[in-house]
Short mmCIF file of C-alpha atoms and ligand atoms in Angstrom, two decimals:
data_model
loop_
_atom_site.label_atom_id
_atom_site.label_comp_id
_atom_site.label_asym_id
_atom_site.label_seq_id
_atom_site.Cartn_x
_atom_site.Cartn_y
_atom_site.Cartn_z
CA MET A 1173 -36.50 9.49 -4.49
CA ALA A 1174 -40.34 8.63 -3.98
CA SER A 1175 -41.69 12.10 -2.66
CA LYS A 1176 -39.40 14.23 -5.00
CA ILE A 1177 -40.05 12.29 -8.30
CA LEU A 1178 -43.71 11.85 -8.01
CA PRO A 1179 -45.03 15.52 -8.56
CA PHE A 1180 -42.23 15.79 -11.06
CA LEU A 1181 -43.70 12.45 -12.83
CA ALA A 1182 -47.44 13.58 -12.52
CA LEU A 1183 -47.59 15.52 -15.85
CA PRO A 1184 -45.18 13.10 -18.14
CA ALA A 1185 -47.70 10.58 -16.22
CA LEU A 1186 -50.62 12.08 -17.44
CA LEU A 1187 -49.66 12.56 -20.87
CA LEU A 1188 -48.83 9.42 -21.37
CA ALA A 1189 -51.35 7.50 -19.93
CA VAL A 1190 -53.23 8.87 -22.97
CA ALA A 1191 -50.86 7.40 -25.33
CA TYR A 1192 -50.15 4.26 -23.22
CA GLN A 1193 -51.40 1.88 -25.82
CA PHE A 1194 -49.02 2.61 -28.33
CA PHE A 1195 -46.53 3.21 -26.06
CA THR A 1196 -46.34 0.52 -23.46
CA GLY A 1197 -44.81 -2.29 -25.55
CA LYS A 1198 -41.44 -3.70 -24.73
CA GLY A 1199 -38.51 -1.67 -25.60
CA THR A 1200 -40.03 1.34 -24.53
CA TRP A 1201 -38.83 3.67 -21.60
CA ILE A 1202 -42.51 3.54 -20.01
CA HIS A 1203 -42.58 -0.51 -20.18
CA ASP A 1204 -38.45 -1.28 -19.54
CA GLY A 1205 -37.95 1.96 -17.46
CA LEU A 1206 -40.77 2.74 -15.56
CA GLY A 1207 -42.57 -1.01 -15.27
CA ILE A 1208 -45.81 -0.04 -16.66
CA GLY A 1209 -47.78 -2.64 -18.25
CA ARG A 1210 -45.03 -5.38 -17.36
CA GLN A 1211 -46.19 -8.92 -16.38
CA LEU A 1212 -44.77 -10.19 -13.18
CA GLU A 1213 -43.96 -13.89 -13.04
CA SER A 1214 -43.07 -15.95 -10.07
CA ILE A 1215 -39.37 -17.78 -11.16
CA ASN A 1216 -37.59 -19.73 -8.28
CA ASN A 1217 -39.45 -17.84 -5.28
CA LYS A 1218 -40.88 -20.73 -3.76
CA ASN A 1219 -37.94 -22.37 -2.01
CA CYS A 1220 -36.80 -19.20 0.12
CA ILE A 1221 -35.93 -18.25 3.86
CA LYS A 1222 -35.90 -14.87 5.19
CA VAL A 1223 -32.96 -14.17 8.05
CA PRO A 1224 -34.50 -11.46 9.99
CA GLU A 1225 -31.27 -10.97 11.94
CA LEU A 1226 -29.55 -9.25 8.64
CA GLN A 1227 -31.85 -5.84 8.15
CA ALA A 1228 -31.57 -3.77 4.83
CA CYS A 1229 -28.36 -5.24 3.88
CA GLU A 1230 -27.38 -2.66 0.33
CA HIS A 1231 -24.84 -4.92 -0.70
CA MET A 1232 -23.31 -7.94 -0.43
CA TRP A 1233 -19.87 -9.73 -1.60
CA MET A 1234 -18.56 -13.55 -1.32
CA HIS A 1235 -15.25 -14.95 -0.75
CA ARG A 1236 -16.01 -18.18 -3.09
CA PRO A 1237 -13.34 -20.75 -1.99
CA SER A 1238 -14.69 -20.05 2.06
CA GLY A 1239 -18.05 -19.27 1.07
CA LEU A 1240 -17.70 -15.97 3.72
CA LEU A 1241 -20.92 -13.82 2.86
CA TYR A 1242 -19.72 -10.22 3.69
CA LEU A 1243 -22.94 -7.55 4.45
CA ALA A 1244 -23.06 -4.17 4.77
CA CYS A 1245 -26.41 -3.95 6.84
CA SER A 1246 -28.37 -0.75 8.32
CA ASP A 1247 -32.09 -0.73 9.93
CA PRO A 1248 -35.41 0.00 7.69
CA ILE A 1249 -36.75 2.82 9.13
CA GLY A 1250 -33.14 4.35 9.66
CA ARG A 1251 -33.06 4.12 6.10
CA VAL A 1252 -36.41 5.74 5.33
CA HIS A 1253 -34.93 8.91 7.48
CA TRP A 1254 -30.91 9.05 6.17
CA THR A 1255 -30.25 7.45 2.55
CA PRO A 1256 -28.76 10.67 0.81
CA ALA A 1257 -29.26 8.66 -2.70
CA VAL A 1258 -32.85 9.26 -2.63
CA ASP A 1259 -33.03 12.81 -0.70
CA ASN A 1260 -33.53 11.12 2.63
CA LEU A 1261 -31.54 13.49 4.48
CA ASP A 1262 -33.50 13.64 8.16
CA LEU A 1263 -30.33 14.09 10.30
CA GLN A 1264 -32.42 13.39 13.66
CA GLY A 1265 -33.16 9.69 12.37
CA ARG A 1266 -30.11 9.07 10.84
CA PRO A 1267 -29.27 5.19 11.70
CA THR A 1268 -26.47 4.99 13.92
CA THR A 1269 -25.72 0.96 14.37
CA ASP A 1270 -24.72 0.03 10.89
CA TYR A 1271 -22.56 -2.37 10.58
CA PHE A 1272 -20.76 -5.03 8.32
CA ALA A 1273 -21.60 -8.53 8.78
CA ILE A 1274 -19.97 -11.89 7.92
CA LEU A 1275 -22.51 -15.33 7.02
CA ASP A 1276 -20.67 -18.32 7.19
CA THR A 1277 -22.75 -20.51 4.45
CA LYS A 1278 -20.68 -23.25 4.64
CA ALA A 1279 -21.16 -23.88 8.13
CA GLN A 1280 -23.78 -26.01 10.05
CA GLY A 1281 -26.42 -25.26 12.53
CA PRO A 1282 -28.84 -22.23 12.57
CA ILE A 1283 -28.11 -19.45 10.72
CA SER A 1284 -28.47 -16.92 13.45
CA SER A 1285 -25.58 -18.65 14.82
CA ARG A 1286 -23.41 -18.27 11.68
CA ILE A 1287 -23.50 -14.61 11.73
CA LYS A 1288 -21.10 -12.37 13.30
CA LYS A 1289 -20.76 -8.81 13.47
CA ILE A 1290 -17.31 -6.95 12.18
CA SER A 1291 -16.80 -3.83 14.84
CA PRO A 1292 -14.57 -1.18 13.22
CA SER A 1293 -10.89 -0.25 14.90
CA LEU A 1294 -8.91 2.62 14.79
CA TYR A 1295 -12.22 4.48 13.53
CA HIS A 1296 -14.42 6.90 15.62
CA ASP A 1297 -16.35 8.57 12.88
CA SER A 1298 -19.80 7.53 12.09
CA LEU A 1299 -20.47 4.98 9.24
CA ASN A 1300 -23.69 4.92 7.31
CA VAL A 1301 -23.32 2.17 4.85
CA HIS A 1302 -24.01 1.83 1.19
CA GLY A 1303 -22.48 0.15 -1.76
CA PHE A 1304 -18.78 -1.63 -0.99
CA ASP A 1305 -16.46 -3.80 -2.61
CA VAL A 1306 -13.60 -6.07 -1.60
CA HIS A 1307 -10.15 -6.36 -3.03
CA VAL A 1308 -8.53 -9.59 -1.74
CA VAL A 1309 -4.69 -8.97 -1.49
CA PRO A 1310 -3.07 -12.51 -2.87
CA THR A 1311 -1.31 -14.77 -0.77
CA ALA A 1312 1.54 -17.01 -0.90
CA SER A 1313 -0.33 -20.19 -0.58
CA SER A 1314 -4.13 -20.82 -0.29
CA GLU A 1315 -3.89 -22.42 3.12
CA ILE A 1316 -2.84 -18.71 4.24
CA LYS A 1317 -6.16 -16.46 5.40
CA PRO A 1318 -6.23 -13.70 2.88
CA THR A 1319 -6.01 -10.37 3.58
CA LEU A 1320 -9.48 -7.90 2.64
CA ARG A 1321 -9.32 -4.36 1.78
CA ILE A 1322 -12.83 -3.24 2.10
CA PHE A 1323 -13.47 -0.48 0.17
CA ALA A 1324 -16.92 1.14 1.72
CA VAL A 1325 -19.32 4.48 0.71
CA ASN A 1326 -19.99 6.32 3.98
CA HIS A 1327 -22.74 9.19 4.34
CA ARG A 1328 -21.47 10.78 7.02
CA PRO A 1329 -23.89 14.06 8.25
CA PRO A 1330 -22.47 17.20 7.20
CA ILE A 1331 -20.09 18.88 9.61
CA ASP A 1332 -18.68 22.36 9.51
CA PRO A 1333 -14.66 21.98 9.50
CA LEU A 1334 -14.07 25.39 11.50
CA THR A 1335 -16.65 25.46 14.45
CA HIS A 1336 -17.60 21.65 14.18
CA THR A 1337 -21.31 22.75 14.24
CA ALA A 1338 -23.95 20.18 12.61
CA LEU A 1339 -24.87 21.91 8.85
CA ASP A 1340 -28.14 21.14 7.54
CA PRO A 1341 -28.02 18.74 5.10
CA HIS A 1342 -31.10 19.74 2.67
CA LYS A 1343 -29.03 22.69 2.11
CA VAL A 1344 -25.21 20.50 1.49
CA GLY A 1345 -26.06 17.29 1.36
CA ALA A 1346 -24.51 14.47 2.99
CA ASN A 1347 -20.37 14.68 3.64
CA SER A 1348 -20.14 11.17 1.64
CA THR A 1349 -16.63 9.24 2.15
CA VAL A 1350 -15.17 6.10 1.15
CA GLU A 1351 -13.51 4.69 3.70
CA LEU A 1352 -10.95 1.64 3.28
CA PHE A 1353 -11.07 -1.25 6.09
CA GLU A 1354 -8.41 -3.90 6.30
CA THR A 1355 -9.53 -7.28 8.03
CA THR A 1356 -8.09 -10.75 7.62
CA LEU A 1357 -10.74 -13.21 6.22
CA GLY A 1358 -13.51 -14.34 8.66
CA GLU A 1359 -12.03 -11.74 11.40
CA SER A 1360 -14.49 -9.94 13.38
CA LYS A 1361 -12.42 -6.68 13.37
CA MET A 1362 -11.83 -4.22 10.59
CA ARG A 1363 -8.83 -1.80 11.18
CA HIS A 1364 -9.50 1.78 9.59
CA ILE A 1365 -6.72 2.41 7.17
CA ARG A 1366 -7.79 5.85 5.39
CA THR A 1367 -10.77 8.09 4.26
CA TYR A 1368 -10.83 9.13 0.83
CA ALA A 1369 -12.49 12.84 0.93
CA PHE A 1370 -12.43 14.18 -2.19
CA PRO A 1371 -14.52 16.51 -4.19
CA GLU A 1372 -15.11 13.83 -6.91
CA ILE A 1373 -16.68 11.35 -4.56
CA ARG A 1374 -20.02 13.77 -4.67
CA THR A 1375 -23.30 11.50 -4.30
CA PRO A 1376 -20.96 7.88 -4.11
CA ASN A 1377 -23.12 5.16 -4.54
CA MET A 1378 -20.96 1.94 -5.03
CA PRO A 1379 -16.95 1.22 -5.38
CA ALA A 1380 -15.30 -1.45 -7.08
CA ALA A 1381 -11.88 -1.91 -6.15
CA VAL A 1382 -9.03 -1.58 -8.86
CA GLY A 1383 -6.04 -2.21 -6.18
CA PRO A 1384 -5.12 -2.26 -2.48
CA ASP A 1385 -5.73 1.67 -2.33
CA SER A 1386 -7.31 2.41 -5.66
CA PHE A 1387 -10.86 2.14 -6.46
CA LEU A 1388 -13.68 3.59 -9.16
CA VAL A 1389 -16.60 5.05 -7.53
CA THR A 1390 -20.18 5.90 -9.47
CA ASN A 1391 -21.36 9.20 -7.95
CA ASP A 1392 -25.47 8.66 -8.77
CA HIS A 1393 -26.15 12.32 -9.11
CA LEU A 1394 -24.06 15.85 -10.06
CA ARG A 1395 -25.84 17.61 -7.41
CA LYS A 1396 -25.99 16.53 -3.81
CA VAL A 1397 -29.48 18.19 -3.26
CA GLY A 1398 -32.11 20.53 -4.98
CA HIS A 1399 -35.10 19.92 -6.96
CA ALA A 1400 -32.11 20.34 -10.12
CA ARG A 1401 -31.58 16.48 -9.21
CA ILE A 1402 -34.75 15.35 -10.77
CA LEU A 1403 -33.80 16.89 -14.66
CA GLU A 1404 -31.28 14.63 -14.04
CA LEU A 1405 -33.57 11.72 -14.81
CA PHE A 1406 -34.10 13.14 -18.44
CA LYS A 1407 -30.16 14.66 -18.82
CA ALA A 1408 -27.33 12.63 -17.82
CA SER A 1409 -25.20 14.38 -16.12
CA SER A 1410 -23.05 12.46 -13.27
CA ASP A 1411 -19.85 10.51 -14.07
CA ILE A 1412 -17.88 7.72 -12.75
CA ALA A 1413 -14.29 8.61 -10.79
CA TYR A 1414 -11.03 6.90 -10.32
CA CYS A 1415 -9.65 7.55 -6.68
CA ASP A 1416 -6.31 6.68 -5.22
CA THR A 1417 -4.30 7.63 -2.04
CA GLN A 1418 -3.40 11.04 -4.22
CA GLY A 1419 -6.89 12.20 -5.14
CA CYS A 1420 -9.49 11.53 -7.76
CA ARG A 1421 -10.35 12.10 -11.27
CA VAL A 1422 -13.14 11.88 -13.44
CA ALA A 1423 -13.08 8.63 -15.17
CA ILE A 1424 -16.18 9.17 -17.66
CA SER A 1425 -19.28 11.46 -18.07
CA PRO A 1426 -21.95 12.15 -18.49
CA LEU A 1427 -23.58 9.23 -17.11
CA ALA A 1428 -27.58 9.27 -16.44
CA PHE A 1429 -27.57 7.89 -12.47
CA PRO A 1430 -25.14 5.46 -12.65
CA ASN A 1431 -25.40 2.91 -9.76
CA GLY A 1432 -23.70 -0.59 -9.35
CA ILE A 1433 -20.39 -1.06 -10.87
CA ILE A 1434 -18.64 -4.19 -10.36
CA ARG A 1435 -15.10 -5.49 -11.98
CA SER A 1436 -15.21 -8.57 -14.21
CA PRO A 1437 -13.10 -11.58 -12.21
CA ASN A 1438 -11.79 -12.75 -15.49
CA GLN A 1439 -11.01 -9.01 -17.05
CA PRO A 1440 -9.61 -7.03 -14.71
CA ASN A 1441 -9.80 -3.90 -16.78
CA THR A 1442 -13.53 -4.81 -17.41
CA PHE A 1443 -16.05 -3.10 -15.05
CA PHE A 1444 -19.52 -3.55 -15.82
CA ALA A 1445 -22.10 -0.49 -14.65
CA ALA A 1446 -25.75 -0.04 -14.36
CA SER A 1447 -28.07 2.85 -14.49
CA SER A 1448 -31.08 3.63 -12.25
CA VAL A 1449 -32.73 4.92 -15.34
CA GLU A 1450 -31.56 2.85 -18.30
CA ALA A 1451 -32.37 -0.15 -19.32
CA LYS A 1452 -28.61 -1.20 -20.19
CA ILE A 1453 -25.47 -2.25 -18.78
CA ARG A 1454 -22.23 -0.85 -19.73
CA VAL A 1455 -19.11 -2.82 -20.66
CA LEU A 1456 -16.25 -0.17 -19.65
CA GLU A 1457 -12.72 -0.34 -19.74
CA LEU A 1458 -10.00 1.28 -17.43
CA GLN A 1459 -7.59 2.37 -19.55
CA ALA A 1460 -3.99 3.53 -18.41
CA ASP A 1461 -4.35 7.15 -17.66
CA LYS A 1462 -7.32 5.94 -15.24
CA SER A 1463 -10.09 7.12 -18.00
CA LEU A 1464 -13.10 4.50 -18.62
CA VAL A 1465 -13.62 3.46 -22.11
CA LEU A 1466 -16.91 2.02 -23.41
CA ILE A 1467 -16.53 -0.72 -25.11
CA ASP A 1468 -20.04 -2.39 -25.45
CA GLU A 1469 -24.03 -2.03 -23.74
CA ILE A 1470 -25.71 -4.85 -22.75
CA ARG A 1471 -29.70 -4.07 -23.05
CA THR A 1472 -31.24 -5.54 -20.14
CA GLY A 1473 -34.89 -4.21 -20.56
CA TYR A 1474 -34.89 -3.19 -17.15
CA PRO A 1475 -33.34 -0.13 -15.01
CA ALA A 1476 -30.69 -2.15 -13.17
CA ASP A 1477 -29.47 -1.75 -10.01
CA ASN A 1478 -26.39 -2.99 -8.04
CA LEU A 1479 -24.32 -5.73 -9.72
CA SER A 1480 -22.35 -8.87 -8.39
CA VAL A 1481 -20.25 -11.50 -10.47
CA ASP A 1482 -20.10 -15.22 -10.07
CA SER A 1483 -16.73 -17.27 -10.23
CA GLN A 1484 -17.69 -17.29 -14.34
CA GLY A 1485 -17.80 -13.91 -14.84
CA ARG A 1486 -21.55 -14.16 -15.11
CA VAL A 1487 -22.82 -10.78 -13.79
CA TYR A 1488 -26.28 -10.52 -11.67
CA VAL A 1489 -28.24 -7.71 -11.76
CA ALA A 1490 -30.77 -6.88 -9.40
CA VAL A 1491 -33.52 -4.87 -11.00
CA PHE A 1492 -37.24 -3.45 -9.63
CA PRO A 1493 -39.99 -4.57 -11.98
CA LYS A 1494 -42.41 -1.68 -10.82
CA ILE A 1495 -39.87 1.00 -10.39
CA LEU A 1496 -42.86 3.84 -9.20
CA HIS A 1497 -44.52 0.86 -6.28
CA THR A 1498 -40.75 0.63 -4.87
CA SER A 1499 -40.04 4.09 -5.01
CA ALA A 1500 -43.34 5.65 -4.22
CA GLN A 1501 -44.70 3.20 -1.69
CA HIS A 1502 -42.23 0.54 -0.53
CA PHE A 1503 -39.12 2.87 0.26
CA PRO A 1504 -41.22 5.19 2.63
CA ASP A 1505 -42.46 2.07 4.49
CA PRO A 1506 -39.98 -0.88 3.98
CA VAL A 1507 -41.55 -2.90 6.62
CA HIS A 1508 -45.36 -3.04 5.78
CA VAL A 1509 -45.22 -2.15 1.74
CA HIS A 1510 -43.54 -5.21 0.19
CA THR A 1511 -42.70 -4.71 -3.52
CA PRO A 1512 -41.34 -6.82 -6.57
CA SER A 1513 -37.87 -7.98 -7.30
CA ALA A 1514 -36.10 -9.43 -9.80
CA VAL A 1515 -32.38 -10.87 -10.79
CA LEU A 1516 -31.12 -11.49 -14.21
CA ARG A 1517 -28.03 -13.26 -15.48
CA ILE A 1518 -26.15 -11.71 -17.97
CA SER A 1519 -23.39 -14.14 -19.37
CA PRO A 1520 -21.26 -14.30 -22.81
CA ASN A 1521 -23.51 -15.79 -25.77
CA GLU A 1522 -22.49 -18.93 -26.64
CA ALA A 1523 -25.20 -19.79 -29.50
CA GLN A 1524 -25.38 -18.88 -32.82
CA SER A 1525 -26.69 -15.52 -32.41
CA ARG A 1526 -23.68 -14.23 -31.29
CA PHE A 1527 -22.55 -14.13 -34.98
CA PHE A 1528 -25.05 -11.62 -35.50
CA GLY A 1529 -23.85 -9.27 -32.68
CA GLU A 1530 -26.11 -10.53 -29.78
CA LYS A 1531 -22.45 -10.90 -27.49
CA TYR A 1532 -24.57 -11.18 -24.27
CA LYS A 1533 -27.30 -13.47 -23.35
CA VAL A 1534 -29.60 -12.05 -20.63
CA GLU A 1535 -32.15 -13.99 -18.41
CA LYS A 1536 -33.87 -13.74 -15.90
CA ILE A 1537 -33.35 -16.27 -12.91
CA PHE A 1538 -35.39 -14.49 -10.01
CA GLU A 1539 -38.87 -13.06 -10.03
CA ASP A 1540 -41.07 -12.21 -7.14
CA ASP A 1541 -43.86 -10.52 -6.18
CA GLY A 1542 -42.72 -9.02 -2.76
CA GLU A 1543 -43.90 -11.95 -0.33
CA ASN A 1544 -40.38 -13.85 -0.47
CA ALA A 1545 -38.56 -11.30 -1.27
CA SER A 1546 -38.84 -7.15 -1.64
CA GLY A 1547 -37.24 -4.42 -2.59
CA VAL A 1548 -34.41 -6.60 -3.73
CA THR A 1549 -30.79 -4.38 -4.36
CA VAL A 1550 -28.56 -7.13 -5.08
CA GLY A 1551 -28.84 -10.96 -6.20
CA LEU A 1552 -25.64 -13.12 -5.30
CA PHE A 1553 -25.43 -16.41 -6.69
CA ASP A 1554 -23.59 -19.19 -5.13
CA GLU A 1555 -23.16 -21.56 -7.97
CA GLU A 1556 -21.85 -24.17 -5.86
CA GLU A 1557 -24.92 -24.36 -3.71
CA ASP A 1558 -27.59 -23.50 -6.37
CA LYS A 1559 -28.53 -20.42 -3.54
CA LEU A 1560 -29.39 -16.85 -4.38
CA TYR A 1561 -28.99 -14.25 -1.38
CA LEU A 1562 -30.90 -11.50 -1.77
CA GLY A 1563 -30.42 -8.01 0.08
CA GLY A 1564 -32.54 -4.94 -0.36
CA VAL A 1565 -31.30 -1.49 1.20
CA SER A 1566 -34.83 -1.19 3.07
CA GLN A 1567 -35.87 -5.07 3.25
CA PRO A 1568 -36.45 -6.18 6.39
CA PHE A 1569 -34.82 -9.28 5.99
CA THR A 1570 -32.40 -10.78 3.84
CA ALA A 1571 -33.62 -13.72 1.79
CA ILE A 1572 -31.94 -16.91 1.06
CA CYS A 1573 -33.55 -18.73 -2.24
CA GLN A 1574 -32.75 -22.39 -3.27
CA LEU A 1575 -32.85 -22.39 -7.13
C1 LIG B 485 -43.17 -17.83 -1.04
O1 LIG B 485 -42.70 -18.88 -0.87
C2 LIG B 485 -43.72 -19.79 -0.15
C3 LIG B 485 -42.74 -21.15 0.19
O2 LIG B 485 -41.88 -20.94 0.98
C4 LIG B 485 -44.68 -20.43 -1.16
O3 LIG B 485 -45.67 -21.24 -0.87
C5 LIG B 485 -45.46 -19.17 -2.15
O4 LIG B 485 -46.12 -19.73 -3.32
C6 LIG B 485 -44.03 -17.96 -2.48
N1 LIG B 485 -44.87 -16.87 -2.88
C7 LIG B 485 -45.11 -16.29 -4.43
C8 LIG B 485 -45.70 -15.12 -4.60
O5 LIG B 485 -44.91 -17.45 -4.91
C1 LIG B 486 -16.34 15.43 5.67
O1 LIG B 486 -15.38 14.50 6.29
C2 LIG B 486 -14.07 14.61 5.96
C3 LIG B 486 -13.39 13.55 6.69
O2 LIG B 486 -13.47 13.08 8.08
C4 LIG B 486 -13.80 15.88 6.78
O3 LIG B 486 -12.07 16.36 6.85
C5 LIG B 486 -14.81 17.09 6.19
O4 LIG B 486 -14.19 18.45 6.78
C6 LIG B 486 -16.21 16.69 6.09
N1 LIG B 486 -17.05 18.07 5.86
C7 LIG B 486 -17.86 18.07 6.33
C8 LIG B 486 -18.46 19.00 5.66
O5 LIG B 486 -18.33 17.77 6.93
C1 LIG B 487 -24.14 -0.14 -4.06
C2 LIG B 487 -25.78 0.29 -4.59
O1 LIG B 487 -25.50 -0.10 -6.07
N1 LIG B 487 -26.85 0.47 -4.47
C3 LIG B 487 -28.02 0.99 -4.56
C4 LIG B 487 -28.80 -0.32 -4.98
O2 LIG B 487 -30.34 0.24 -5.07
C5 LIG B 487 -30.47 1.46 -4.41
C6 LIG B 487 -31.85 1.16 -4.88
O3 LIG B 487 -32.20 1.75 -5.70
C7 LIG B 487 -29.76 2.55 -4.81
O4 LIG B 487 -30.44 3.56 -3.85
C8 LIG B 487 -28.77 2.30 -3.72
O5 LIG B 487 -28.16 3.57 -4.46
#
């Protein structure tokens, strides 16, 4: 995002600077979207530890009963070279060691002894992870370890299918697919079941499992490459697709930069979807014909990122309070430049005001200037332990904060 957005933002930014006084209040795009004029707070950021073994873990998912935390991790420097979502398409620097890991959050002992990597089996292609989601196959009893079906976005390098030669990703983009792996809870292997490679999976960002073989997936852009991608900032043009073994269909469009998507744990047909450029979360309902219908919008005041839910159905949103700093300075040098992060919690509004149309309550449960957490793209809350797990697409560690 950084290098390409900035020249483009220069002119509007100049014009807007003039009108700064008038337009920077809460509720404006400048304030809510770009974070200009926003005051940072310190919230729940004093009691954190850093786990350097888990770097660049963009997304995570917790199996609540066991406390096993699944993470998709990479290498912060590698991300600078290869993150198709933000136009980093340098094949030479593409990380080749991306992996899934499990952190046992309930076990005793040093954290490093509670981490294990999951190695893929029956899979020989490249793996460049991004968003993922897990479908838990129900078991007859809680004594039996469940089977997990992991849907993982994979940004492959493009290869000509006929000549088997490498193509230029700056011209054709990454070859992004969704991989389905199967594993037993806690197991250090995951078997590859299949690859979903369909035109509707174009610029996949985050999948949300629907069933053992089906999922929704956000495409963050309409175009894989090119300067026109920037225009998508101003004109909603991308979509969310529904896919199963037969293929995919567009479930809803047009959407501007759809990003995190997550299924409600208590209403299986309800999904929450975030956008990187809009300060609201959409509540979407999956229909019998596999289209998505907008049923509500929750204003958050922040461009939102990756989403997670807790067992009570509350939604957690990782947000960038200072998106310009994050995209222009942190992403190009994630190890040295730290950037602010915040996590919001959205819960059903139980107060009086719900009768006046405020159906959801939005509260900020974490904010830090970059010292204890940096560029967080996912905040996962463990309500049993009152702990917040903070992963970042380029963060050189994973942070765990006691609330
Ligand atoms: C980060 O955490 C430490 C304690 O772990 C605390 O002393 C410090 O104030 C925190 N940083 C900020 C910016 O609040
Ligand atoms: C993309 O990956 C799929 C699945 O491996 C493969 O069939 C297809 O040929 C690839 N396309 C490109 C352009 O690399
Ligand atoms: C899975 C997911 O939603 N990933 C997004 C999280 O946030 C980063 C930073 O904006 C995006 O690049 C990812 O696409």
